[in-house]
């Protein structure tokens, strides 16, 4: 069970209050944020351009859209930035106005919340423990012409698992044949430098929408920046028309223009995740009573085999917050998600886990 009500990781306020602590006394493994912190290049740019807060941002965010588009090698008319990817999810759903949608469980909670704002009927496709929570071709026959859209998260949150590329192509083809808008959430794909994702195929797939977030990789969840991409320029233009003006603050817009050029930060992140991710995965797997899944992103999905241990609370007593997945549809109180953090921080969690499960 979890004693916390939050539907998201990162709610250190609630967890700290439960323990009589302040939020900064907790080591937070529940939000999946790059431990390298905000890029130095961005800090310097913000300080140098503090005065941009005194002006309205360009209401069309032309430079930002051009920077995002150049990064992916697509026309700027394919891109619409949002106040975090979460806002892009809501903008897209409100623009598409689906009557019937499918989401995958376990999955990110905001697709469902966005769909509820347009009173959309929601079908849930449940992943299975016996498949290791991996998406399989069982999904294909579940896609029918009654559906208007399908949300898929690649890699999925909370599992970190990436669907097989051939399967994703088959899903996209079936969606095209059935006139289903396929919405691919690639919020964590930047952490996988060898995975191109779906953007290179967008030109031939106007029924596919890709969602991206810069908040996790560049450690700016408080600044907020995400975007959507689609190759139907008129469809994107319609969403642009609907979006609240000045949705993105000037510093977030600046961030989009700066961070994508910070190759040194990107390389340092790849190096950290390659080395520390592998080490942490192996060490977690060696702890008796824990099963760790082979996630590809900057977090790992765990199952605790010890029903007698209230794991999240036991770690909170050591001032460590992990994400309980008990409130994800399709999961139960055995499941947890932990971010991959710095070596020292991961070491602290490993020690605390060994003690809690001893
Ligand atoms: C799978 C997934 N998509 C999208 C988001 C939203 O990211 P943003 O901070 O850009 O709104 C999150 C945040 O946790 C997420 O986990």
Tab-separated table of C-alpha atoms and ligand atoms in Angstrom:
chain	number	residue	atom	x	y	z
A	1	UNK	CA	0.000	0.000	0.000
A	2	UNK	CA	0.986	3.611	-0.261
A	3	UNK	CA	0.231	6.242	2.326
A	4	UNK	CA	0.607	8.960	-0.323
A	5	UNK	CA	-2.222	10.129	-2.527
A	6	UNK	CA	-0.300	11.863	-5.319
A	7	UNK	CA	-0.809	10.510	-8.848
A	8	UNK	CA	2.741	11.589	-9.789
A	9	UNK	CA	6.294	11.146	-8.686
A	10	UNK	CA	8.100	14.156	-7.294
A	11	UNK	CA	5.522	15.114	-4.686
A	12	UNK	CA	8.115	15.606	-1.962
A	13	UNK	CA	5.865	18.056	-0.103
A	14	UNK	CA	3.241	15.419	0.615
A	15	UNK	CA	5.789	12.740	1.566
A	16	UNK	CA	7.760	15.118	3.780
A	17	UNK	CA	4.598	16.227	5.585
A	18	UNK	CA	3.770	12.579	6.318
A	19	UNK	CA	7.170	12.164	7.955
A	20	UNK	CA	7.299	15.543	9.730
A	21	UNK	CA	10.194	16.621	7.499
A	22	UNK	CA	10.769	19.415	5.010
A	23	UNK	CA	10.781	18.541	1.307
A	24	UNK	CA	14.501	19.229	0.923
A	25	UNK	CA	15.318	16.677	3.625
A	26	UNK	CA	14.127	13.910	1.297
A	27	UNK	CA	16.265	12.252	-1.349
A	28	UNK	CA	13.803	12.035	-4.235
A	29	UNK	CA	13.930	8.908	-6.393
A	30	UNK	CA	10.280	9.304	-7.374
A	31	UNK	CA	10.723	11.890	-10.167
A	32	UNK	CA	12.797	10.936	-13.205
A	33	UNK	CA	14.982	13.993	-13.590
A	34	UNK	CA	18.546	14.046	-14.942
A	35	UNK	CA	20.817	14.255	-11.855
A	36	UNK	CA	23.358	16.354	-13.792
A	37	UNK	CA	20.968	19.239	-13.147
A	38	UNK	CA	20.115	22.135	-15.390
A	39	UNK	CA	22.822	22.681	-18.049
A	40	UNK	CA	25.347	25.375	-17.156
A	41	UNK	CA	24.836	26.874	-20.633
A	42	UNK	CA	21.175	27.468	-19.796
A	43	UNK	CA	21.880	28.965	-16.381
A	44	UNK	CA	24.244	31.438	-17.995
A	45	UNK	CA	21.791	32.281	-20.757
A	46	UNK	CA	18.993	32.938	-18.264
A	47	UNK	CA	21.154	35.143	-16.067
A	48	UNK	CA	22.404	37.050	-19.118
A	49	UNK	CA	18.855	37.535	-20.375
A	50	UNK	CA	16.890	38.147	-17.186
A	51	UNK	CA	15.418	41.210	-18.846
A	52	UNK	CA	13.470	39.050	-21.273
A	53	UNK	CA	10.916	38.603	-18.461
A	54	UNK	CA	10.102	42.301	-18.919
A	55	UNK	CA	8.784	41.709	-22.444
A	56	UNK	CA	6.066	39.522	-23.893
A	57	UNK	CA	7.554	36.478	-25.578
A	58	UNK	CA	6.986	36.220	-29.356
A	59	UNK	CA	3.428	34.935	-29.408
A	60	UNK	CA	4.346	32.571	-32.264
A	61	UNK	CA	7.643	31.467	-30.643
A	62	UNK	CA	9.228	31.489	-34.065
A	63	UNK	CA	12.834	31.041	-32.917
A	64	UNK	CA	11.863	28.292	-30.509
A	65	UNK	CA	9.917	26.391	-33.137
A	66	UNK	CA	12.769	26.800	-35.600
A	67	UNK	CA	15.260	25.479	-33.043
A	68	UNK	CA	13.115	22.436	-32.228
A	69	UNK	CA	12.459	21.759	-35.908
A	70	UNK	CA	16.144	22.103	-36.852
A	71	UNK	CA	17.067	19.665	-34.087
A	72	UNK	CA	14.847	17.017	-35.668
A	73	UNK	CA	15.385	18.028	-39.297
A	74	UNK	CA	11.693	18.766	-39.919
A	75	UNK	CA	9.799	21.912	-41.005
A	76	UNK	CA	8.906	24.335	-38.199
A	77	UNK	CA	5.264	24.085	-39.281
A	78	UNK	CA	5.239	20.512	-37.938
A	79	UNK	CA	6.082	21.599	-34.396
A	80	UNK	CA	4.000	23.114	-31.620
A	81	UNK	CA	5.698	23.826	-28.301
A	82	UNK	CA	3.856	23.624	-25.007
A	83	UNK	CA	4.213	24.553	-21.365
A	84	UNK	CA	5.673	21.125	-20.647
A	85	UNK	CA	4.633	18.090	-22.630
A	86	UNK	CA	1.634	17.846	-20.330
A	87	UNK	CA	0.199	20.960	-21.879
A	88	UNK	CA	0.861	19.517	-25.348
A	89	UNK	CA	-1.144	16.420	-24.369
A	90	UNK	CA	-4.113	18.554	-23.339
A	91	UNK	CA	-3.840	20.837	-26.403
A	92	UNK	CA	-3.765	17.818	-28.699
A	93	UNK	CA	-6.704	16.049	-27.083
A	94	UNK	CA	-8.769	19.210	-27.068
A	95	UNK	CA	-7.965	19.725	-30.735
A	96	UNK	CA	-8.637	16.150	-31.841
A	97	UNK	CA	-11.807	15.824	-29.738
A	98	UNK	CA	-11.717	11.997	-29.824
A	99	UNK	CA	-14.971	10.224	-28.970
A	100	UNK	CA	-13.292	6.911	-28.147
A	101	UNK	CA	-9.643	6.398	-27.186
A	102	UNK	CA	-7.376	3.614	-26.005
A	103	UNK	CA	-4.701	3.932	-23.343
A	104	UNK	CA	-2.272	1.286	-22.150
A	105	UNK	CA	-2.065	0.308	-18.494
A	106	UNK	CA	0.131	0.727	-16.602
A	107	UNK	CA	0.865	4.118	-18.145
A	108	UNK	CA	1.194	7.859	-17.583
A	109	UNK	CA	-1.922	9.252	-15.872
A	110	UNK	CA	-2.324	12.486	-17.850
A	111	UNK	CA	-3.606	10.891	-21.086
A	112	UNK	CA	-6.680	9.730	-19.236
A	113	UNK	CA	-7.149	13.071	-17.479
A	114	UNK	CA	-6.885	14.948	-20.776
A	115	UNK	CA	-9.351	12.555	-22.452
A	116	UNK	CA	-11.796	13.053	-19.593
A	117	UNK	CA	-11.869	16.803	-20.263
A	118	UNK	CA	-13.483	16.090	-23.646
A	119	UNK	CA	-15.753	13.363	-22.231
A	120	UNK	CA	-14.106	10.739	-24.384
A	121	UNK	CA	-14.905	7.051	-23.806
A	122	UNK	CA	-11.665	5.349	-22.738
A	123	UNK	CA	-10.732	1.715	-23.412
A	124	UNK	CA	-7.820	0.348	-21.426
A	125	UNK	CA	-5.399	-2.182	-22.873
A	126	UNK	CA	-3.782	-4.005	-19.965
A	127	UNK	CA	-0.166	-5.125	-20.211
A	128	UNK	CA	0.505	-8.431	-18.466
A	129	UNK	CA	2.873	-9.562	-15.775
A	130	UNK	CA	3.500	-12.810	-17.687
A	131	UNK	CA	4.743	-10.772	-20.680
A	132	UNK	CA	7.171	-8.977	-18.360
A	133	UNK	CA	4.918	-5.885	-18.841
A	134	UNK	CA	6.163	-5.618	-22.422
A	135	UNK	CA	3.777	-4.530	-25.173
A	136	UNK	CA	3.029	-7.458	-27.503
A	137	UNK	CA	1.100	-8.041	-30.734
A	138	UNK	CA	-1.973	-8.798	-28.584
A	139	UNK	CA	-2.611	-5.080	-29.043
A	140	UNK	CA	-3.162	-5.386	-32.818
A	141	UNK	CA	-6.580	-7.130	-32.782
A	142	UNK	CA	-7.672	-4.845	-29.920
A	143	UNK	CA	-7.422	-1.882	-32.316
A	144	UNK	CA	-10.773	-1.471	-34.023
A	145	UNK	CA	-12.403	1.123	-36.249
A	146	UNK	CA	-14.442	2.468	-33.308
A	147	UNK	CA	-11.284	4.028	-31.870
A	148	UNK	CA	-10.358	7.622	-32.709
A	149	UNK	CA	-6.963	7.590	-31.023
A	150	UNK	CA	-4.403	5.419	-29.269
A	151	UNK	CA	-1.829	6.631	-26.740
A	152	UNK	CA	1.462	4.737	-26.501
A	153	UNK	CA	4.433	5.726	-24.377
A	154	UNK	CA	7.838	4.741	-25.817
A	155	UNK	CA	9.675	3.964	-23.571
A	156	UNK	CA	6.761	3.354	-21.277
A	157	UNK	CA	6.402	4.954	-17.880
A	158	UNK	CA	6.596	3.302	-15.297
A	159	UNK	CA	8.205	0.206	-16.876
A	160	UNK	CA	10.936	1.884	-18.947
A	161	UNK	CA	10.377	-0.777	-21.622
A	162	UNK	CA	10.515	0.129	-25.295
A	163	UNK	CA	8.229	-1.757	-27.682
A	164	UNK	CA	9.830	-3.748	-30.425
A	165	UNK	CA	10.385	-1.567	-33.526
A	166	UNK	CA	8.638	-3.979	-35.909
A	167	UNK	CA	5.647	-4.135	-33.581
A	168	UNK	CA	5.457	-0.346	-33.463
A	169	UNK	CA	5.500	-0.227	-37.266
A	170	UNK	CA	2.693	-2.815	-37.383
A	171	UNK	CA	0.671	-0.787	-34.859
A	172	UNK	CA	1.196	2.392	-36.891
A	173	UNK	CA	0.072	0.615	-40.073
A	174	UNK	CA	-3.026	-0.784	-38.399
A	175	UNK	CA	-3.859	2.668	-37.004
A	176	UNK	CA	-3.498	4.150	-40.487
A	177	UNK	CA	-5.813	1.496	-41.988
A	178	UNK	CA	-8.438	2.042	-39.275
A	179	UNK	CA	-8.136	5.834	-39.263
A	180	UNK	CA	-6.893	5.951	-35.649
A	181	UNK	CA	-4.669	8.827	-34.569
A	182	UNK	CA	-1.572	7.257	-33.016
A	183	UNK	CA	-0.107	9.442	-30.273
A	184	UNK	CA	3.428	8.415	-29.318
A	185	UNK	CA	4.792	9.843	-26.094
A	186	UNK	CA	8.579	9.974	-26.458
A	187	UNK	CA	9.133	11.995	-23.259
A	188	UNK	CA	12.123	9.834	-22.261
A	189	UNK	CA	13.523	8.946	-25.663
A	190	UNK	CA	16.285	11.571	-25.492
A	191	UNK	CA	17.961	9.339	-22.900
A	192	UNK	CA	18.429	6.631	-25.566
A	193	UNK	CA	20.861	8.065	-28.096
A	194	UNK	CA	20.682	4.971	-30.314
A	195	UNK	CA	16.894	5.059	-30.652
A	196	UNK	CA	15.621	7.399	-33.389
A	197	UNK	CA	11.973	7.111	-32.338
A	198	UNK	CA	9.203	7.833	-34.811
A	199	UNK	CA	10.073	11.359	-35.955
A	200	UNK	CA	12.072	10.126	-39.010
A	201	UNK	CA	8.891	8.370	-40.234
A	202	UNK	CA	6.486	11.257	-39.664
A	203	UNK	CA	6.612	12.552	-43.245
A	204	UNK	CA	4.715	9.483	-44.450
A	205	UNK	CA	2.497	9.157	-41.379
A	206	UNK	CA	0.170	12.137	-40.963
A	207	UNK	CA	-1.947	10.068	-38.560
A	208	UNK	CA	0.927	9.865	-36.066
A	209	UNK	CA	1.593	12.515	-33.411
A	210	UNK	CA	4.841	12.510	-31.466
A	211	UNK	CA	5.070	14.148	-28.051
A	212	UNK	CA	8.391	15.196	-26.556
A	213	UNK	CA	9.496	16.685	-23.237
A	214	UNK	CA	12.655	18.619	-22.446
A	215	UNK	CA	11.965	18.714	-18.711
A	216	UNK	CA	13.470	15.348	-17.795
A	217	UNK	CA	16.611	15.181	-19.893
A	218	UNK	CA	17.585	18.812	-19.245
A	219	UNK	CA	16.378	18.817	-15.618
A	220	UNK	CA	13.969	21.726	-16.013
A	221	UNK	CA	10.623	20.405	-14.706
A	222	UNK	CA	10.043	23.712	-12.934
A	223	UNK	CA	10.701	25.717	-16.096
A	224	UNK	CA	8.436	23.452	-18.257
A	225	UNK	CA	8.914	22.814	-21.963
A	226	UNK	CA	7.569	20.146	-24.283
A	227	UNK	CA	6.292	19.939	-27.856
A	228	UNK	CA	4.308	17.929	-30.314
A	229	UNK	CA	5.093	17.037	-33.923
A	230	UNK	CA	2.934	15.997	-36.830
A	231	UNK	CA	3.477	16.215	-40.595
A	232	UNK	CA	-0.002	17.552	-41.397
A	233	UNK	CA	0.788	21.263	-41.281
A	234	UNK	CA	-2.858	22.275	-41.312
A	235	UNK	CA	-3.664	20.003	-38.391
A	236	UNK	CA	-0.789	21.534	-36.422
A	237	UNK	CA	-1.933	25.032	-37.419
A	238	UNK	CA	-5.414	24.294	-36.048
A	239	UNK	CA	-3.910	23.344	-32.696
A	240	UNK	CA	-1.766	26.488	-32.752
A	241	UNK	CA	-4.968	28.504	-33.180
A	242	UNK	CA	-6.530	26.879	-30.122
A	243	UNK	CA	-3.556	27.166	-27.785
A	244	UNK	CA	-3.650	29.798	-25.041
A	245	UNK	CA	-1.453	32.756	-26.107
A	246	UNK	CA	1.963	33.073	-24.377
A	247	UNK	CA	1.599	29.580	-22.941
A	248	UNK	CA	5.384	29.276	-22.649
A	249	UNK	CA	7.285	31.639	-20.400
A	250	UNK	CA	10.253	33.532	-21.792
A	251	UNK	CA	12.883	31.481	-19.908
A	252	UNK	CA	11.408	28.179	-21.038
A	253	UNK	CA	11.398	29.432	-24.637
A	254	UNK	CA	15.016	30.510	-24.199
A	255	UNK	CA	15.799	27.041	-22.798
A	256	UNK	CA	14.550	25.406	-25.988
A	257	UNK	CA	16.841	27.591	-28.057
A	258	UNK	CA	19.903	26.884	-25.868
A	259	UNK	CA	19.879	23.322	-24.554
A	260	UNK	CA	19.591	21.448	-27.820
A	261	UNK	CA	22.975	22.895	-28.805
A	262	UNK	CA	24.656	21.757	-25.591
A	263	UNK	CA	26.353	18.682	-27.014
A	264	UNK	CA	28.725	18.376	-24.046
A	265	UNK	CA	25.771	18.096	-21.643
A	266	UNK	CA	24.109	15.520	-23.871
A	267	UNK	CA	27.287	13.423	-24.062
A	268	UNK	CA	27.812	13.654	-20.288
A	269	UNK	CA	24.237	12.446	-19.757
A	270	UNK	CA	24.664	9.486	-22.126
A	271	UNK	CA	27.895	8.548	-20.349
A	272	UNK	CA	26.312	8.792	-16.884
A	273	UNK	CA	23.308	6.675	-17.872
A	274	UNK	CA	25.381	4.072	-19.682
A	275	UNK	CA	27.731	3.596	-16.745
A	276	UNK	CA	25.601	4.306	-13.698
A	277	UNK	CA	22.426	2.833	-15.165
A	278	UNK	CA	24.140	-0.515	-15.784
A	279	UNK	CA	25.767	-0.557	-12.346
A	280	UNK	CA	22.544	0.385	-10.517
A	281	UNK	CA	20.496	-2.168	-12.501
A	282	UNK	CA	22.893	-4.936	-11.610
A	283	UNK	CA	23.120	-3.979	-7.930
A	284	UNK	CA	19.315	-3.766	-7.603
A	285	UNK	CA	19.010	-7.186	-9.227
A	286	UNK	CA	21.317	-8.686	-6.615
A	287	UNK	CA	19.072	-7.651	-3.715
A	288	UNK	CA	17.057	-10.647	-2.511
A	289	UNK	CA	13.339	-9.912	-2.530
A	290	UNK	CA	13.473	-7.473	-5.477
A	291	UNK	CA	12.820	-8.129	-9.128
A	292	UNK	CA	14.159	-5.445	-11.447
A	293	UNK	CA	12.908	-5.064	-15.027
A	294	UNK	CA	15.291	-4.253	-17.905
A	295	UNK	CA	14.112	-0.675	-18.429
A	296	UNK	CA	15.894	1.434	-21.048
A	297	UNK	CA	15.221	4.903	-19.663
A	298	UNK	CA	16.570	6.882	-16.688
A	299	UNK	CA	14.426	4.975	-14.194
A	300	UNK	CA	13.873	1.356	-13.227
A	301	UNK	CA	10.722	-0.583	-12.462
A	302	UNK	CA	10.782	-2.970	-9.513
A	303	UNK	CA	8.659	-5.622	-7.936
A	304	UNK	CA	9.035	-6.280	-4.246
A	305	UNK	CA	8.519	-9.942	-3.364
A	306	UNK	CA	8.186	-9.273	0.357
A	307	UNK	CA	4.539	-8.548	1.275
A	308	UNK	CA	5.564	-8.145	4.924
A	309	UNK	CA	7.673	-5.041	4.097
A	310	UNK	CA	5.990	-1.693	3.476
A	311	UNK	CA	8.849	-0.660	1.224
A	312	UNK	CA	8.002	2.958	0.417
A	313	UNK	CA	7.421	3.776	4.080
A	314	UNK	CA	10.519	1.882	5.235
A	315	UNK	CA	12.602	4.035	2.845
A	316	UNK	CA	10.818	7.223	3.868
A	317	UNK	CA	11.992	6.486	7.395
A	318	UNK	CA	15.477	6.761	5.897
A	319	UNK	CA	14.493	10.021	4.182
A	320	UNK	CA	14.308	8.469	0.716
A	321	UNK	CA	11.231	8.780	-1.494
A	322	UNK	CA	10.519	6.183	-4.180
A	323	UNK	CA	7.440	6.020	-6.400
A	324	UNK	CA	4.888	3.448	-5.313
A	325	UNK	CA	3.018	2.157	-8.376
A	326	UNK	CA	0.084	0.851	-6.346
A	327	UNK	CA	-2.216	3.518	-7.779
A	328	UNK	CA	-1.462	2.712	-11.443
A	329	UNK	CA	-4.367	0.857	-13.080
A	330	UNK	CA	-3.114	-2.674	-13.767
A	331	UNK	CA	-0.481	-2.698	-11.007
A	332	UNK	CA	-0.574	-3.314	-7.276
A	333	UNK	CA	1.336	-2.522	-4.096
A	334	UNK	CA	4.253	-4.791	-5.036
A	335	UNK	CA	5.436	-2.426	-7.764
A	336	UNK	CA	7.757	0.585	-7.512
A	337	UNK	CA	9.705	2.896	-9.785
A	338	UNK	CA	13.035	4.464	-8.921
A	339	UNK	CA	14.927	7.133	-10.805
A	340	UNK	CA	18.568	6.523	-11.656
A	341	UNK	CA	20.535	9.234	-9.868
A	342	UNK	CA	24.212	9.915	-9.119
A	343	UNK	CA	26.442	7.083	-7.995
A	344	UNK	CA	26.509	8.260	-4.349
A	345	UNK	CA	22.748	8.752	-4.235
A	346	UNK	CA	22.083	5.377	-5.841
A	347	UNK	CA	24.443	3.847	-3.319
A	348	UNK	CA	22.385	5.369	-0.505
A	349	UNK	CA	19.212	3.844	-1.932
A	350	UNK	CA	20.865	0.450	-2.404
A	351	UNK	CA	22.034	0.415	1.222
A	352	UNK	CA	18.587	1.461	2.447
A	353	UNK	CA	16.905	-1.210	0.317
A	354	UNK	CA	19.243	-3.933	1.586
A	355	UNK	CA	18.443	-2.920	5.167
A	356	UNK	CA	14.689	-2.695	4.552
A	357	UNK	CA	14.620	-6.136	2.906
A	358	UNK	CA	17.126	-7.832	5.215
B	1	LIG	C1	5.533	9.578	-19.847
B	1	LIG	C2	5.465	11.036	-19.563
B	1	LIG	N1	5.028	11.870	-20.503
B	1	LIG	C3	4.945	13.192	-20.294
B	1	LIG	C4	5.299	13.737	-19.080
B	1	LIG	C5	5.146	15.216	-18.900
B	1	LIG	O1	6.341	15.878	-18.950
B	1	LIG	P1	6.403	17.466	-18.832
B	1	LIG	O2	7.144	17.758	-17.560
B	1	LIG	O3	7.154	17.915	-20.034
B	1	LIG	O4	5.021	17.997	-18.784
B	1	LIG	C6	5.743	12.913	-18.056
B	1	LIG	C7	6.086	13.470	-16.741
B	1	LIG	O5	6.299	12.779	-15.781
B	1	LIG	C8	5.830	11.519	-18.302
B	1	LIG	O6	6.249	10.683	-17.358
